[in-house]
Each structure stands twice: as C-alpha cells, then as structure tokens.
C-alpha positions as a Markdown table, in Angstrom:
| # | Residue | x | y | z |
|---|---|---|---|---|
| 1 | Unk | 2.0 | 12.4 | -8.1 |
| 2 | Unk | 0.2 | 14.1 | -7.5 |
| 3 | Unk | -0.9 | 15.8 | -10.8 |
| 4 | Unk | -4.3 | 15.6 | -12.4 |
| 5 | Unk | -5.7 | 14.7 | -8.3 |
| 6 | Unk | -8.8 | 17.7 | -9.1 |
| 7 | Unk | -12.2 | 15.5 | -10.4 |
| 8 | Unk | -10.1 | 12.6 | -10.2 |
| 9 | Unk | -11.7 | 9.8 | -7.6 |
| 10 | Unk | -9.4 | 7.1 | -8.7 |
| 11 | Unk | -6.8 | 9.1 | -9.1 |
| 12 | Unk | -6.7 | 10.7 | -5.4 |
| 13 | Unk | -7.6 | 8.0 | -3.5 |
| 14 | Unk | -4.2 | 6.7 | -5.1 |
| 15 | Unk | -1.9 | 9.6 | -4.6 |
| 16 | Unk | -4.2 | 9.7 | -1.2 |
| 17 | Unk | -3.8 | 5.9 | -0.6 |
| 18 | Unk | 0.2 | 6.8 | -1.9 |
| 19 | Unk | 0.5 | 8.9 | 1.0 |
| 20 | Unk | -0.3 | 6.8 | 3.9 |
| 21 | Unk | 1.4 | 3.5 | 2.9 |
| 22 | Unk | 4.7 | 5.7 | 2.3 |
| 23 | Unk | 3.6 | 7.9 | 5.9 |
| 24 | Unk | 3.6 | 4.0 | 7.8 |
| 25 | Unk | 6.7 | 2.6 | 5.9 |
| 26 | Unk | 8.6 | 5.6 | 7.3 |
| 27 | Unk | 7.3 | 5.8 | 10.9 |
| 28 | Unk | 9.9 | 4.4 | 12.8 |
| 29 | Unk | 9.5 | 1.0 | 15.5 |
| 30 | Unk | 8.2 | 2.4 | 18.1 |
| 31 | Unk | 5.6 | 4.6 | 16.1 |
| 32 | Unk | 4.5 | 1.5 | 13.8 |
| 33 | Unk | 4.1 | -0.1 | 16.9 |
| 34 | Unk | 1.8 | 1.8 | 18.4 |
| 35 | Unk | 0.2 | 3.1 | 14.8 |
| 36 | Unk | -0.1 | -0.5 | 13.4 |
| 37 | Unk | -2.7 | -1.9 | 15.7 |
| 38 | Unk | -4.9 | 1.0 | 15.3 |
| 39 | Unk | -4.8 | 0.6 | 11.8 |
| 40 | Unk | -5.6 | -3.0 | 11.6 |
| 41 | Unk | -2.0 | -4.0 | 11.1 |
| 42 | Unk | 0.4 | -5.9 | 12.3 |
| 43 | Unk | 4.0 | -5.3 | 13.1 |
| 44 | Unk | 5.7 | -7.0 | 10.7 |
| 45 | Unk | 3.5 | -5.1 | 7.3 |
| 46 | Unk | 5.4 | -2.2 | 7.6 |
| 47 | Unk | 8.1 | -4.9 | 6.0 |
| 48 | Unk | 6.1 | -5.5 | 3.9 |
| 49 | Unk | 5.0 | -2.4 | 2.5 |
| 50 | Unk | 8.7 | -1.0 | 2.1 |
| 51 | Unk | 9.2 | -3.7 | 0.0 |
| 52 | Unk | 6.3 | -3.1 | -2.0 |
| 53 | Unk | 8.1 | 0.9 | -1.8 |
| 54 | Unk | 11.5 | -0.5 | -2.9 |
| 55 | Unk | 9.9 | -2.6 | -5.5 |
| 56 | Unk | 7.6 | -0.3 | -7.8 |
| 57 | Unk | 10.3 | 1.9 | -7.2 |
| 58 | Unk | 8.9 | 5.3 | -5.4 |
| 59 | Unk | 5.7 | 6.5 | -4.6 |
| 60 | Unk | 5.0 | 7.8 | -7.7 |
| 61 | Unk | 5.7 | 4.7 | -9.1 |
| 62 | Unk | 2.9 | 2.9 | -6.7 |
| 63 | Unk | 0.7 | 5.5 | -7.4 |
| 64 | Unk | 0.3 | 4.1 | -10.9 |
| 65 | Unk | 0.1 | 0.8 | -10.2 |
| 66 | Unk | -2.6 | 1.3 | -7.9 |
| 67 | Unk | -4.2 | 3.2 | -10.9 |
| 68 | Unk | -3.6 | 0.6 | -12.9 |
| 69 | Unk | -5.1 | -1.8 | -10.7 |
| 70 | Unk | -8.3 | 0.0 | -10.0 |
| 71 | Unk | -8.5 | 0.2 | -14.2 |
| 72 | Unk | -8.5 | -3.6 | -14.0 |
| 73 | Unk | -4.2 | -3.8 | -15.1 |
| 74 | Unk | -2.7 | -4.6 | -11.2 |
| 75 | Unk | 0.1 | -6.9 | -12.4 |
| 76 | Unk | 2.2 | -5.0 | -11.0 |
| 77 | Unk | 1.2 | -4.0 | -8.6 |
| 78 | Unk | 0.2 | -7.7 | -7.0 |
| 79 | Unk | 3.4 | -9.0 | -8.8 |
| 80 | Unk | 5.4 | -6.2 | -5.8 |
| 81 | Unk | 3.6 | -7.5 | -3.0 |
| 82 | Unk | 4.0 | -11.3 | -4.0 |
| 83 | Unk | 7.2 | -10.7 | -3.7 |
| 84 | Unk | 7.6 | -8.7 | -0.4 |
| 85 | Unk | 4.6 | -11.8 | 0.9 |
| 86 | Unk | 2.1 | -8.4 | 1.7 |
| 87 | Unk | -1.1 | -9.6 | 0.7 |
| 88 | Unk | -3.1 | -6.7 | -1.1 |
| 89 | Unk | -6.7 | -6.6 | -2.0 |
| 90 | Unk | -9.5 | -4.9 | -3.7 |
| 91 | Unk | -11.4 | -1.9 | -1.8 |
| 92 | Unk | -15.2 | -2.5 | -2.8 |
| 93 | Unk | -16.2 | -3.0 | -6.3 |
| 94 | Unk | -16.9 | 0.9 | -8.3 |
| 95 | Unk | -14.4 | 4.0 | -9.3 |
| 96 | Unk | -12.9 | 4.3 | -6.9 |
| 97 | Unk | -11.8 | 1.0 | -5.8 |
| 98 | Unk | -8.1 | 0.8 | -4.6 |
| 99 | Unk | -5.9 | -2.5 | -3.6 |
| 100 | Unk | -4.8 | -1.8 | 0.0 |
| 101 | Unk | -2.2 | -3.9 | 2.2 |
| 102 | Unk | -4.4 | -6.4 | 4.3 |
| 103 | Unk | -3.1 | -6.9 | 8.4 |
| 104 | Unk | -2.9 | -10.5 | 6.6 |
| 105 | Unk | 0.6 | -11.0 | 5.2 |
| 106 | Unk | 1.6 | -14.3 | 2.7 |
| 107 | Unk | 3.1 | -16.9 | 3.9 |
| 108 | Unk | 6.5 | -17.2 | 1.9 |
| 109 | Unk | 7.3 | -21.3 | 0.5 |
C-alpha cells in the first residue's frame, strides 16, 4: 500500500487517508464515540467506512481507488461509497485532491 510514497504527494496522501480510514474503522464503539466528534464525523459513518473497505477488498485497494480518483477516475471509489451510503467529497482541487468521507451520510432509498 505504501510503495512509492516517497516523492509522490498524491500517493502519500492516498496512503495517509487510507491509514486514517482503516484506523477509524477499527475503533471500538466506545473509542469511536469519543473520536467521531473530534474529527467532524457522526456516529453512523464508521459503518460506512467499514463497508467501503469491504467493498474495495483491502486497504491497498482503497489506496489504489483514491489514487485513481485523484487522477480523474473515481468510478471504483464512488461505486463503493454509493453502495455503502457514504458521501465522498473531493478535497480542494490540486495535485493531492483525494476524496474523503464527509460528516453527512447519503440517505438510502
């Protein structure tokens, strides 16, 4: 997952964001209840992050999907987020614009 991080800001950002999401997804419920408000997320979003990881198959696949999204190919990441009812928004445009979960989940029909 972290191969090639040195010297490549987009890959480094994708790896960092993946590590952040995996860490949050693995918190116990008590830990999540403490951490969620501090990172601007609501309590339901942990399930969405776990779901996206499961949809993509691994942290490495999540990092690859984030890198692809940064390169304008967000289909894989968007499909997983949509399947999991997790709203993904792009960071400000630039060489390290990586989609991130927001504090608002998408309502399921």
